[in-house]
Amino acid sequence: MKRTHVMTALATAVLAAVALTGCTAGGDSKAEPSKKPSASATAKPEKTVYDKCEDGFATILTTNTDAGETFTLGDCANVSIVGPGAEGSRFEIGAVDTLVVEGDQVTASVASAKKIIVAGKGNTVTHGGDAEVQDDGADNTVTAK
């Protein structure tokens, strides 16, 4: 009986050794570093500046111009007029490369323009220069001075 216990113990030890040997990996087994997001700073989104030309761009909010008032902006490469025009309000703009009118009932005059895009309805735009006109709206009037 003793011999059976010894043989059983020896067999168990051999099997355990074989099993453990199979668990060890051979070769270069280096753990990869974890891919956690870094805490580096990201750029803040730029804040939109309204009603003035900054770095060649201007976004004019029509809601900032009351009925009967005239909003004036000098030369600026790219100008967008956004929103519904108040009755009797006017937008006087200097020389531009591109003027975009994204509103309704806006009355605008631009000293000169290379391209004018009108996306709303019932807008009136007068311009100097030989502008390419793209009317994507309805009932708009775009005329040269």
mmCIF file of N, CA and C in Angstrom:
data_model
loop_
_atom_site.group_PDB
_atom_site.id
_atom_site.type_symbol
_atom_site.label_atom_id
_atom_site.label_comp_id
_atom_site.label_asym_id
_atom_site.label_seq_id
_atom_site.Cartn_x
_atom_site.Cartn_y
_atom_site.Cartn_z
ATOM 1 N N MET A 1 0.778 -1.169 0.000
ATOM 2 C CA MET A 1 0.000 0.000 0.000
ATOM 3 C C MET A 1 0.839 1.259 0.000
ATOM 4 N N LYS A 2 1.914 1.167 0.721
ATOM 5 C CA LYS A 2 2.802 2.308 0.762
ATOM 6 C C LYS A 2 3.354 2.616 -0.611
ATOM 7 N N ARG A 3 3.637 1.535 -1.331
ATOM 8 C CA ARG A 3 4.213 1.734 -2.640
ATOM 9 C C ARG A 3 3.211 2.442 -3.553
ATOM 10 N N THR A 4 1.918 2.218 -3.439
ATOM 11 C CA THR A 4 0.898 2.854 -4.250
ATOM 12 C C THR A 4 0.827 4.335 -3.947
ATOM 13 N N HIS A 5 0.934 4.697 -2.673
ATOM 14 C CA HIS A 5 0.919 6.114 -2.310
ATOM 15 C C HIS A 5 2.133 6.846 -2.865
ATOM 16 N N VAL A 6 3.275 6.207 -2.824
ATOM 17 C CA VAL A 6 4.495 6.808 -3.338
ATOM 18 C C VAL A 6 4.380 6.980 -4.852
ATOM 19 N N MET A 7 3.873 5.972 -5.534
ATOM 20 C CA MET A 7 3.727 6.047 -6.986
ATOM 21 C C MET A 7 2.701 7.130 -7.370
ATOM 22 N N THR A 8 1.634 7.209 -6.599
ATOM 23 C CA THR A 8 0.622 8.215 -6.868
ATOM 24 C C THR A 8 1.197 9.606 -6.658
ATOM 25 N N ALA A 9 1.945 9.778 -5.591
ATOM 26 C CA ALA A 9 2.557 11.074 -5.305
ATOM 27 C C ALA A 9 3.562 11.434 -6.383
ATOM 28 N N LEU A 10 4.360 10.456 -6.801
ATOM 29 C CA LEU A 10 5.358 10.693 -7.836
ATOM 30 C C LEU A 10 4.677 11.037 -9.170
ATOM 31 N N ALA A 11 3.615 10.338 -9.520
ATOM 32 C CA ALA A 11 2.893 10.602 -10.759
ATOM 33 C C ALA A 11 2.261 11.995 -10.720
ATOM 34 N N THR A 12 1.730 12.364 -9.571
ATOM 35 C CA THR A 12 1.129 13.686 -9.417
ATOM 36 C C THR A 12 2.186 14.767 -9.571
ATOM 37 N N ALA A 13 3.359 14.562 -9.000
ATOM 38 C CA ALA A 13 4.444 15.536 -9.097
ATOM 39 C C ALA A 13 4.912 15.680 -10.539
ATOM 40 N N VAL A 14 5.027 14.567 -11.256
ATOM 41 C CA VAL A 14 5.465 14.610 -12.651
ATOM 42 C C VAL A 14 4.422 15.341 -13.501
ATOM 43 N N LEU A 15 3.146 15.041 -13.296
ATOM 44 C CA LEU A 15 2.097 15.712 -14.052
ATOM 45 C C LEU A 15 2.064 17.206 -13.751
ATOM 46 N N ALA A 16 2.263 17.561 -12.493
ATOM 47 C CA ALA A 16 2.281 18.977 -12.122
ATOM 48 C C ALA A 16 3.452 19.683 -12.789
ATOM 49 N N ALA A 17 4.611 19.039 -12.813
ATOM 50 C CA ALA A 17 5.788 19.638 -13.441
ATOM 51 C C ALA A 17 5.565 19.828 -14.940
ATOM 52 N N VAL A 18 4.966 18.831 -15.579
ATOM 53 C CA VAL A 18 4.695 18.931 -17.011
ATOM 54 C C VAL A 18 3.676 20.049 -17.270
ATOM 55 N N ALA A 19 2.660 20.124 -16.440
ATOM 56 C CA ALA A 19 1.636 21.153 -16.615
ATOM 57 C C ALA A 19 2.221 22.549 -16.437
ATOM 58 N N LEU A 20 3.052 22.734 -15.438
ATOM 59 C CA LEU A 20 3.666 24.036 -15.204
ATOM 60 C C LEU A 20 4.649 24.405 -16.303
ATOM 61 N N THR A 21 5.335 23.453 -16.850
ATOM 62 C CA THR A 21 6.267 23.722 -17.937
ATOM 63 C C THR A 21 5.509 24.228 -19.160
ATOM 64 N N GLY A 22 4.329 23.724 -19.407
ATOM 65 C CA GLY A 22 3.516 24.175 -20.532
ATOM 66 C C GLY A 22 3.021 25.601 -20.351
ATOM 67 N N CYS A 23 2.982 26.094 -19.114
ATOM 68 C CA CYS A 23 2.491 27.443 -18.845
ATOM 69 C C CYS A 23 3.548 28.507 -19.064
ATOM 70 N N THR A 24 4.798 28.145 -19.047
ATOM 71 C CA THR A 24 5.824 29.162 -19.241
ATOM 72 C C THR A 24 6.038 29.355 -20.726
ATOM 73 N N ALA A 25 6.092 30.607 -21.130
ATOM 74 C CA ALA A 25 6.280 30.925 -22.539
ATOM 75 C C ALA A 25 7.752 31.060 -22.822
ATOM 76 N N GLY A 26 8.143 30.607 -23.969
ATOM 77 C CA GLY A 26 9.534 30.726 -24.349
ATOM 78 C C GLY A 26 9.762 31.996 -25.143
ATOM 79 N N GLY A 27 10.986 32.380 -25.352
ATOM 80 C CA GLY A 27 11.320 33.543 -26.161
ATOM 81 C C GLY A 27 11.098 34.844 -25.412
ATOM 82 N N ASP A 28 11.062 35.946 -26.181
ATOM 83 C CA ASP A 28 10.870 37.269 -25.603
ATOM 84 C C ASP A 28 9.382 37.544 -25.432
ATOM 85 N N SER A 29 8.927 37.399 -24.261
ATOM 86 C CA SER A 29 7.520 37.664 -23.976
ATOM 87 C C SER A 29 7.453 38.867 -23.055
ATOM 88 N N LYS A 30 7.462 40.061 -23.655
ATOM 89 C CA LYS A 30 7.414 41.288 -22.859
ATOM 90 C C LYS A 30 6.004 41.846 -22.917
ATOM 91 N N ALA A 31 5.530 42.299 -21.806
ATOM 92 C CA ALA A 31 4.187 42.874 -21.745
ATOM 93 C C ALA A 31 4.185 44.235 -22.435
ATOM 94 N N GLU A 32 3.137 44.502 -23.180
ATOM 95 C CA GLU A 32 2.971 45.794 -23.836
ATOM 96 C C GLU A 32 2.493 46.821 -22.817
ATOM 97 N N PRO A 33 2.984 48.042 -22.903
ATOM 98 C CA PRO A 33 2.474 49.070 -21.985
ATOM 99 C C PRO A 33 1.005 49.351 -22.298
ATOM 100 N N SER A 34 0.266 49.718 -21.280
ATOM 101 C CA SER A 34 -1.159 49.994 -21.491
ATOM 102 C C SER A 34 -1.315 51.254 -22.327
ATOM 103 N N LYS A 35 -2.340 51.272 -23.117
ATOM 104 C CA LYS A 35 -2.587 52.407 -24.005
ATOM 105 C C LYS A 35 -3.649 53.303 -23.389
ATOM 106 N N LYS A 36 -3.275 53.984 -22.336
ATOM 107 C CA LYS A 36 -4.190 54.914 -21.680
ATOM 108 C C LYS A 36 -4.113 56.255 -22.391
ATOM 109 N N PRO A 37 -5.214 56.992 -22.432
ATOM 110 C CA PRO A 37 -5.158 58.317 -23.046
ATOM 111 C C PRO A 37 -4.213 59.227 -22.271
ATOM 112 N N SER A 38 -3.488 60.026 -23.004
ATOM 113 C CA SER A 38 -2.572 60.946 -22.340
ATOM 114 C C SER A 38 -3.336 62.146 -21.811
ATOM 115 N N ALA A 39 -2.744 62.819 -20.881
ATOM 116 C CA ALA A 39 -3.377 63.994 -20.282
ATOM 117 C C ALA A 39 -2.881 65.273 -20.937
ATOM 118 N N SER A 40 -2.457 65.181 -22.200
ATOM 119 C CA SER A 40 -1.947 66.374 -22.869
ATOM 120 C C SER A 40 -3.085 67.329 -23.198
ATOM 121 N N ALA A 41 -2.747 68.577 -23.265
ATOM 122 C CA ALA A 41 -3.748 69.610 -23.521
ATOM 123 C C ALA A 41 -4.193 69.563 -24.979
ATOM 124 N N THR A 42 -5.461 69.814 -25.212
ATOM 125 C CA THR A 42 -5.975 69.913 -26.573
ATOM 126 C C THR A 42 -6.311 71.369 -26.849
ATOM 127 N N ALA A 43 -6.294 71.712 -28.113
ATOM 128 C CA ALA A 43 -6.579 73.099 -28.482
ATOM 129 C C ALA A 43 -8.040 73.423 -28.203
ATOM 130 N N LYS A 44 -8.260 74.596 -27.642
ATOM 131 C CA LYS A 44 -9.627 75.040 -27.386
ATOM 132 C C LYS A 44 -10.249 75.479 -28.702
ATOM 133 N N PRO A 45 -11.545 75.190 -28.887
ATOM 134 C CA PRO A 45 -12.176 75.680 -30.111
ATOM 135 C C PRO A 45 -12.189 77.201 -30.113
ATOM 136 N N GLU A 46 -11.990 77.754 -31.293
ATOM 137 C CA GLU A 46 -11.970 79.209 -31.382
ATOM 138 C C GLU A 46 -13.368 79.762 -31.156
ATOM 139 N N LYS A 47 -13.434 80.857 -30.445
ATOM 140 C CA LYS A 47 -14.708 81.505 -30.178
ATOM 141 C C LYS A 47 -15.064 82.368 -31.386
ATOM 142 N N THR A 48 -16.299 82.258 -31.851
ATOM 143 C CA THR A 48 -16.750 83.056 -32.987
ATOM 144 C C THR A 48 -16.947 84.497 -32.548
ATOM 145 N N VAL A 49 -16.374 85.397 -33.304
ATOM 146 C CA VAL A 49 -16.520 86.827 -33.041
ATOM 147 C C VAL A 49 -17.545 87.354 -34.032
ATOM 148 N N TYR A 50 -18.541 88.061 -33.519
ATOM 149 C CA TYR A 50 -19.607 88.565 -34.378
ATOM 150 C C TYR A 50 -19.464 90.060 -34.636
ATOM 151 N N ASP A 51 -19.931 90.477 -35.786
ATOM 152 C CA ASP A 51 -20.091 91.883 -36.150
ATOM 153 C C ASP A 51 -18.794 92.663 -36.301
ATOM 154 N N LYS A 52 -17.683 91.967 -36.522
ATOM 155 C CA LYS A 52 -16.438 92.648 -36.876
ATOM 156 C C LYS A 52 -15.566 91.686 -37.663
ATOM 157 N N CYS A 53 -14.655 92.260 -38.443
ATOM 158 C CA CYS A 53 -13.766 91.459 -39.271
ATOM 159 C C CYS A 53 -12.534 91.078 -38.462
ATOM 160 N N GLU A 54 -12.275 89.788 -38.404
ATOM 161 C CA GLU A 54 -11.103 89.299 -37.692
ATOM 162 C C GLU A 54 -10.439 88.228 -38.547
ATOM 163 N N ASP A 55 -9.176 88.433 -38.864
ATOM 164 C CA ASP A 55 -8.412 87.509 -39.707
ATOM 165 C C ASP A 55 -9.086 87.258 -41.059
ATOM 166 N N GLY A 56 -9.713 88.285 -41.602
ATOM 167 C CA GLY A 56 -10.322 88.176 -42.920
ATOM 168 C C GLY A 56 -11.711 87.564 -42.949
ATOM 169 N N PHE A 57 -12.310 87.331 -41.778
ATOM 170 C CA PHE A 57 -13.645 86.739 -41.706
ATOM 171 C C PHE A 57 -14.540 87.573 -40.805
ATOM 172 N N ALA A 58 -15.789 87.744 -41.231
ATOM 173 C CA ALA A 58 -16.774 88.446 -40.402
ATOM 174 C C ALA A 58 -18.107 87.720 -40.496
ATOM 175 N N THR A 59 -18.731 87.522 -39.341
ATOM 176 C CA THR A 59 -20.087 86.987 -39.279
ATOM 177 C C THR A 59 -20.949 88.063 -38.650
ATOM 178 N N ILE A 60 -21.900 88.557 -39.417
ATOM 179 C CA ILE A 60 -22.773 89.632 -38.941
ATOM 180 C C ILE A 60 -24.115 89.019 -38.560
ATOM 181 N N LEU A 61 -24.517 89.221 -37.320
ATOM 182 C CA LEU A 61 -25.823 88.754 -36.872
ATOM 183 C C LEU A 61 -26.837 89.867 -37.084
ATOM 184 N N THR A 62 -27.829 89.606 -37.898
ATOM 185 C CA THR A 62 -28.833 90.630 -38.184
ATOM 186 C C THR A 62 -29.622 91.007 -36.935
ATOM 187 N N THR A 63 -29.724 90.095 -35.991
ATOM 188 C CA THR A 63 -30.491 90.363 -34.766
ATOM 189 C C THR A 63 -29.834 91.429 -33.900
ATOM 190 N N ASN A 64 -28.580 91.772 -34.178
ATOM 191 C CA ASN A 64 -27.901 92.836 -33.430
ATOM 192 C C ASN A 64 -28.141 94.220 -34.037
ATOM 193 N N THR A 65 -28.867 94.284 -35.151
ATOM 194 C CA THR A 65 -29.177 95.558 -35.807
ATOM 195 C C THR A 65 -30.687 95.766 -35.753
ATOM 196 N N ASP A 66 -31.085 96.833 -35.080
ATOM 197 C CA ASP A 66 -32.517 97.114 -34.906
ATOM 198 C C ASP A 66 -33.150 97.646 -36.186
ATOM 199 N N ALA A 67 -34.469 97.630 -36.212
ATOM 200 C CA ALA A 67 -35.237 98.151 -37.348
ATOM 201 C C ALA A 67 -34.847 99.601 -37.607
ATOM 202 N N GLY A 68 -34.627 99.914 -38.877
ATOM 203 C CA GLY A 68 -34.289 101.273 -39.267
ATOM 204 C C GLY A 68 -32.822 101.636 -39.104
ATOM 205 N N GLU A 69 -32.012 100.780 -38.511
ATOM 206 C CA GLU A 69 -30.583 101.074 -38.315
ATOM 207 C C GLU A 69 -29.762 100.586 -39.504
ATOM 208 N N THR A 70 -28.573 101.178 -39.638
ATOM 209 C CA THR A 70 -27.617 100.742 -40.652
ATOM 210 C C THR A 70 -26.376 100.215 -39.952
ATOM 211 N N PHE A 71 -25.984 99.002 -40.305
ATOM 212 C CA PHE A 71 -24.755 98.399 -39.790
ATOM 213 C C PHE A 71 -23.687 98.606 -40.849
ATOM 214 N N THR A 72 -22.508 99.078 -40.436
ATOM 215 C CA THR A 72 -21.424 99.349 -41.381
ATOM 216 C C THR A 72 -20.201 98.511 -41.025
ATOM 217 N N LEU A 73 -19.607 97.909 -42.045
ATOM 218 C CA LEU A 73 -18.380 97.132 -41.880
ATOM 219 C C LEU A 73 -17.462 97.482 -43.038
ATOM 220 N N GLY A 74 -16.197 97.720 -42.747
ATOM 221 C CA GLY A 74 -15.225 98.045 -43.794
ATOM 222 C C GLY A 74 -14.861 96.828 -44.632
ATOM 223 N N ASP A 75 -13.747 96.940 -45.335
ATOM 224 C CA ASP A 75 -13.281 95.848 -46.186
ATOM 225 C C ASP A 75 -12.993 94.606 -45.346
ATOM 226 N N CYS A 76 -13.389 93.458 -45.865
ATOM 227 C CA CYS A 76 -13.149 92.182 -45.182
ATOM 228 C C CYS A 76 -13.272 91.090 -46.241
ATOM 229 N N ALA A 77 -12.337 90.179 -46.289
ATOM 230 C CA ALA A 77 -12.301 89.182 -47.364
ATOM 231 C C ALA A 77 -13.562 88.324 -47.442
ATOM 232 N N ASN A 78 -14.036 87.820 -46.308
ATOM 233 C CA ASN A 78 -15.181 86.907 -46.303
ATOM 234 C C ASN A 78 -16.203 87.368 -45.284
ATOM 235 N N VAL A 79 -17.411 87.669 -45.750
ATOM 236 C CA VAL A 79 -18.455 88.192 -44.865
ATOM 237 C C VAL A 79 -19.706 87.338 -45.004
ATOM 238 N N SER A 80 -20.278 86.953 -43.865
ATOM 239 C CA SER A 80 -21.566 86.258 -43.827
ATOM 240 C C SER A 80 -22.543 87.107 -43.041
ATOM 241 N N ILE A 81 -23.713 87.325 -43.613
ATOM 242 C CA ILE A 81 -24.794 88.019 -42.913
ATOM 243 C C ILE A 81 -25.823 86.945 -42.580
ATOM 244 N N VAL A 82 -26.075 86.766 -41.279
ATOM 245 C CA VAL A 82 -26.874 85.636 -40.816
ATOM 246 C C VAL A 82 -28.100 86.107 -40.045
ATOM 247 N N GLY A 83 -29.265 85.595 -40.427
ATOM 248 C CA GLY A 83 -30.494 85.870 -39.692
ATOM 249 C C GLY A 83 -31.467 86.721 -40.479
ATOM 250 N N PRO A 84 -32.670 86.894 -39.928
ATOM 251 C CA PRO A 84 -33.684 87.704 -40.604
ATOM 252 C C PRO A 84 -33.420 89.190 -40.408
ATOM 253 N N GLY A 85 -33.572 89.953 -41.468
ATOM 254 C CA GLY A 85 -33.364 91.401 -41.379
ATOM 255 C C GLY A 85 -34.557 92.090 -40.737
ATOM 256 N N ALA A 86 -34.270 93.014 -39.823
ATOM 257 C CA ALA A 86 -35.343 93.810 -39.216
ATOM 258 C C ALA A 86 -35.814 94.826 -40.250
ATOM 259 N N GLU A 87 -37.079 95.169 -40.205
ATOM 260 C CA GLU A 87 -37.644 96.073 -41.205
ATOM 261 C C GLU A 87 -36.894 97.398 -41.244
ATOM 262 N N GLY A 88 -36.448 97.754 -42.441
ATOM 263 C CA GLY A 88 -35.752 99.018 -42.636
ATOM 264 C C GLY A 88 -34.280 99.001 -42.262
ATOM 265 N N SER A 89 -33.763 97.875 -41.778
ATOM 266 C CA SER A 89 -32.329 97.825 -41.450
ATOM 267 C C SER A 89 -31.532 97.597 -42.727
ATOM 268 N N ARG A 90 -30.286 98.105 -42.713
ATOM 269 C CA ARG A 90 -29.402 97.989 -43.874
ATOM 270 C C ARG A 90 -28.022 97.554 -43.411
ATOM 271 N N PHE A 91 -27.312 96.871 -44.309
ATOM 272 C CA PHE A 91 -25.952 96.428 -44.034
ATOM 273 C C PHE A 91 -25.060 96.970 -45.135
ATOM 274 N N GLU A 92 -24.152 97.868 -44.762
ATOM 275 C CA GLU A 92 -23.219 98.498 -45.701
ATOM 276 C C GLU A 92 -21.850 97.861 -45.475
ATOM 277 N N ILE A 93 -21.341 97.195 -46.504
ATOM 278 C CA ILE A 93 -20.099 96.442 -46.394
ATOM 279 C C ILE A 93 -19.090 96.994 -47.395
ATOM 280 N N GLY A 94 -17.816 97.024 -47.003
ATOM 281 C CA GLY A 94 -16.742 97.453 -47.904
ATOM 282 C C GLY A 94 -16.454 96.381 -48.953
ATOM 283 N N ALA A 95 -15.243 96.374 -49.467
ATOM 284 C CA ALA A 95 -14.843 95.406 -50.489
ATOM 285 C C ALA A 95 -14.690 94.018 -49.864
ATOM 286 N N VAL A 96 -15.215 93.003 -50.564
ATOM 287 C CA VAL A 96 -15.124 91.620 -50.087
ATOM 288 C C VAL A 96 -14.732 90.706 -51.243
ATOM 289 N N ASP A 97 -14.175 89.568 -50.905
ATOM 290 C CA ASP A 97 -13.995 88.510 -51.896
ATOM 291 C C ASP A 97 -15.305 87.735 -52.019
ATOM 292 N N THR A 98 -15.859 87.344 -50.858
ATOM 293 C CA THR A 98 -17.099 86.563 -50.838
ATOM 294 C C THR A 98 -18.072 87.138 -49.822
ATOM 295 N N LEU A 99 -19.298 87.344 -50.265
ATOM 296 C CA LEU A 99 -20.392 87.757 -49.381
ATOM 297 C C LEU A 99 -21.429 86.645 -49.401
ATOM 298 N N VAL A 100 -21.811 86.168 -48.211
ATOM 299 C CA VAL A 100 -22.844 85.144 -48.087
ATOM 300 C C VAL A 100 -23.981 85.733 -47.267
ATOM 301 N N VAL A 101 -25.192 85.689 -47.819
ATOM 302 C CA VAL A 101 -26.373 86.164 -47.097
ATOM 303 C C VAL A 101 -27.195 84.928 -46.740
ATOM 304 N N GLU A 102 -27.245 84.626 -45.439
ATOM 305 C CA GLU A 102 -27.970 83.454 -44.948
ATOM 306 C C GLU A 102 -29.137 83.910 -44.087
ATOM 307 N N GLY A 103 -30.013 84.682 -44.661
ATOM 308 C CA GLY A 103 -31.148 85.193 -43.913
ATOM 309 C C GLY A 103 -32.280 85.542 -44.844
ATOM 310 N N ASP A 104 -33.307 86.121 -44.275
ATOM 311 C CA ASP A 104 -34.471 86.544 -45.043
ATOM 312 C C ASP A 104 -34.688 88.037 -44.846
ATOM 313 N N GLN A 105 -35.145 88.702 -45.915
ATOM 314 C CA GLN A 105 -35.475 90.126 -45.869
ATOM 315 C C GLN A 105 -34.274 91.005 -45.479
ATOM 316 N N VAL A 106 -33.078 90.609 -45.904
ATOM 317 C CA VAL A 106 -31.862 91.374 -45.623
ATOM 318 C C VAL A 106 -31.623 92.343 -46.777
ATOM 319 N N THR A 107 -31.306 93.590 -46.434
ATOM 320 C CA THR A 107 -30.932 94.582 -47.436
ATOM 321 C C THR A 107 -29.464 94.911 -47.215
ATOM 322 N N ALA A 108 -28.639 94.604 -48.211
ATOM 323 C CA ALA A 108 -27.198 94.807 -48.073
ATOM 324 C C ALA A 108 -26.638 95.490 -49.309
ATOM 325 N N SER A 109 -25.599 96.286 -49.072
ATOM 326 C CA SER A 109 -24.875 96.933 -50.149
ATOM 327 C C SER A 109 -23.400 96.676 -49.896
ATOM 328 N N VAL A 110 -22.700 96.209 -50.922
ATOM 329 C CA VAL A 110 -21.279 95.905 -50.786
ATOM 330 C C VAL A 110 -20.512 96.708 -51.837
ATOM 331 N N ALA A 111 -19.414 97.340 -51.391
ATOM 332 C CA ALA A 111 -18.634 98.201 -52.286
ATOM 333 C C ALA A 111 -18.182 97.443 -53.525
ATOM 334 N N SER A 112 -17.620 96.251 -53.326
ATOM 335 C CA SER A 112 -17.256 95.380 -54.440
ATOM 336 C C SER A 112 -17.173 93.956 -53.915
ATOM 337 N N ALA A 113 -17.443 93.015 -54.815
ATOM 338 C CA ALA A 113 -17.424 91.604 -54.425
ATOM 339 C C ALA A 113 -17.000 90.756 -55.613
ATOM 340 N N LYS A 114 -16.280 89.677 -55.317
ATOM 341 C CA LYS A 114 -15.927 88.717 -56.356
ATOM 342 C C LYS A 114 -17.005 87.640 -56.475
ATOM 343 N N LYS A 115 -17.597 87.270 -55.318
ATOM 344 C CA LYS A 115 -18.631 86.240 -55.315
ATOM 345 C C LYS A 115 -19.684 86.592 -54.275
ATOM 346 N N ILE A 116 -20.951 86.414 -54.654
ATOM 347 C CA ILE A 116 -22.070 86.659 -53.740
ATOM 348 C C ILE A 116 -22.947 85.414 -53.743
ATOM 349 N N ILE A 117 -23.200 84.885 -52.554
ATOM 350 C CA ILE A 117 -24.060 83.715 -52.397
ATOM 351 C C ILE A 117 -25.240 84.132 -51.529
ATOM 352 N N VAL A 118 -26.448 83.916 -52.042
ATOM 353 C CA VAL A 118 -27.650 84.275 -51.295
ATOM 354 C C VAL A 118 -28.452 82.996 -51.068
ATOM 355 N N ALA A 119 -28.652 82.653 -49.792
ATOM 356 C CA ALA A 119 -29.316 81.391 -49.469
ATOM 357 C C ALA A 119 -30.694 81.569 -48.853
ATOM 358 N N GLY A 120 -31.121 82.769 -48.615
ATOM 359 C CA GLY A 120 -32.423 82.993 -47.987
ATOM 360 C C GLY A 120 -33.467 83.418 -48.993
ATOM 361 N N LYS A 121 -34.474 84.134 -48.486
ATOM 362 C CA LYS A 121 -35.517 84.611 -49.405
ATOM 363 C C LYS A 121 -35.850 86.069 -49.120
ATOM 364 N N GLY A 122 -36.208 86.752 -50.199
ATOM 365 C CA GLY A 122 -36.607 88.144 -50.086
ATOM 366 C C GLY A 122 -35.474 89.094 -49.767
ATOM 367 N N ASN A 123 -34.250 88.742 -50.116
ATOM 368 C CA ASN A 123 -33.083 89.585 -49.843
ATOM 369 C C ASN A 123 -32.809 90.513 -51.020
ATOM 370 N N THR A 124 -32.230 91.680 -50.704
ATOM 371 C CA THR A 124 -31.845 92.643 -51.727
ATOM 372 C C THR A 124 -30.380 92.986 -51.515
ATOM 373 N N VAL A 125 -29.565 92.705 -52.538
ATOM 374 C CA VAL A 125 -28.127 92.976 -52.453
ATOM 375 C C VAL A 125 -27.727 93.809 -53.657
ATOM 376 N N THR A 126 -27.033 94.931 -53.392
ATOM 377 C CA THR A 126 -26.430 95.710 -54.471
ATOM 378 C C THR A 126 -24.927 95.632 -54.288
ATOM 379 N N HIS A 127 -24.206 95.625 -55.404
ATOM 380 C CA HIS A 127 -22.753 95.439 -55.306
ATOM 381 C C HIS A 127 -22.024 96.189 -56.400
ATOM 382 N N GLY A 128 -20.788 96.547 -56.089
ATOM 383 C CA GLY A 128 -19.873 97.076 -57.078
ATOM 384 C C GLY A 128 -19.037 95.920 -57.594
ATOM 385 N N GLY A 129 -18.366 96.148 -58.686
ATOM 386 C CA GLY A 129 -17.504 95.101 -59.234
ATOM 387 C C GLY A 129 -18.277 94.097 -60.067
ATOM 388 N N ASP A 130 -17.537 93.144 -60.591
ATOM 389 C CA ASP A 130 -18.110 92.113 -61.453
ATOM 390 C C ASP A 130 -18.208 90.824 -60.644
ATOM 391 N N ALA A 131 -19.273 90.670 -59.884
ATOM 392 C CA ALA A 131 -19.411 89.541 -58.963
ATOM 393 C C ALA A 131 -20.075 88.336 -59.621
ATOM 394 N N GLU A 132 -19.565 87.163 -59.272
ATOM 395 C CA GLU A 132 -20.244 85.913 -59.609
ATOM 396 C C GLU A 132 -21.367 85.758 -58.586
ATOM 397 N N VAL A 133 -22.593 85.524 -59.049
ATOM 398 C CA VAL A 133 -23.746 85.453 -58.145
ATOM 399 C C VAL A 133 -24.309 84.036 -58.130
ATOM 400 N N GLN A 134 -24.526 83.537 -56.924
ATOM 401 C CA GLN A 134 -25.137 82.225 -56.729
ATOM 402 C C GLN A 134 -26.368 82.424 -55.851
ATOM 403 N N ASP A 135 -27.546 82.289 -56.438
ATOM 404 C CA ASP A 135 -28.804 82.484 -55.707
ATOM 405 C C ASP A 135 -29.411 81.122 -55.403
ATOM 406 N N ASP A 136 -29.287 80.686 -54.154
ATOM 407 C CA ASP A 136 -29.823 79.398 -53.726
ATOM 408 C C ASP A 136 -31.144 79.549 -52.983
ATOM 409 N N GLY A 137 -31.683 80.749 -52.972
ATOM 410 C CA GLY A 137 -32.915 81.013 -52.240
ATOM 411 C C GLY A 137 -34.071 81.306 -53.174
ATOM 412 N N ALA A 138 -34.971 82.175 -52.705
ATOM 413 C CA ALA A 138 -36.150 82.531 -53.497
ATOM 414 C C ALA A 138 -36.447 84.013 -53.337
ATOM 415 N N ASP A 139 -36.929 84.609 -54.404
ATOM 416 C CA ASP A 139 -37.338 86.021 -54.395
ATOM 417 C C ASP A 139 -36.224 86.972 -53.962
ATOM 418 N N ASN A 140 -35.002 86.686 -54.347
ATOM 419 C CA ASN A 140 -33.860 87.546 -54.027
ATOM 420 C C ASN A 140 -33.541 88.436 -55.218
ATOM 421 N N THR A 141 -33.002 89.618 -54.923
ATOM 422 C CA THR A 141 -32.584 90.547 -55.967
ATOM 423 C C THR A 141 -31.124 90.900 -55.729
ATOM 424 N N VAL A 142 -30.283 90.627 -56.715
ATOM 425 C CA VAL A 142 -28.862 90.972 -56.638
ATOM 426 C C VAL A 142 -28.547 91.798 -57.877
ATOM 427 N N THR A 143 -28.144 93.067 -57.660
ATOM 428 C CA THR A 143 -27.889 93.960 -58.795
ATOM 429 C C THR A 143 -26.569 94.694 -58.618
ATOM 430 N N ALA A 144 -25.939 94.992 -59.758
ATOM 431 C CA ALA A 144 -24.699 95.771 -59.754
ATOM 432 C C ALA A 144 -25.040 97.243 -59.608
ATOM 433 N N LYS A 145 -24.149 97.992 -58.946
ATOM 434 C CA LYS A 145 -24.335 99.443 -58.761
ATOM 435 C C LYS A 145 -24.023 100.161 -60.046
#
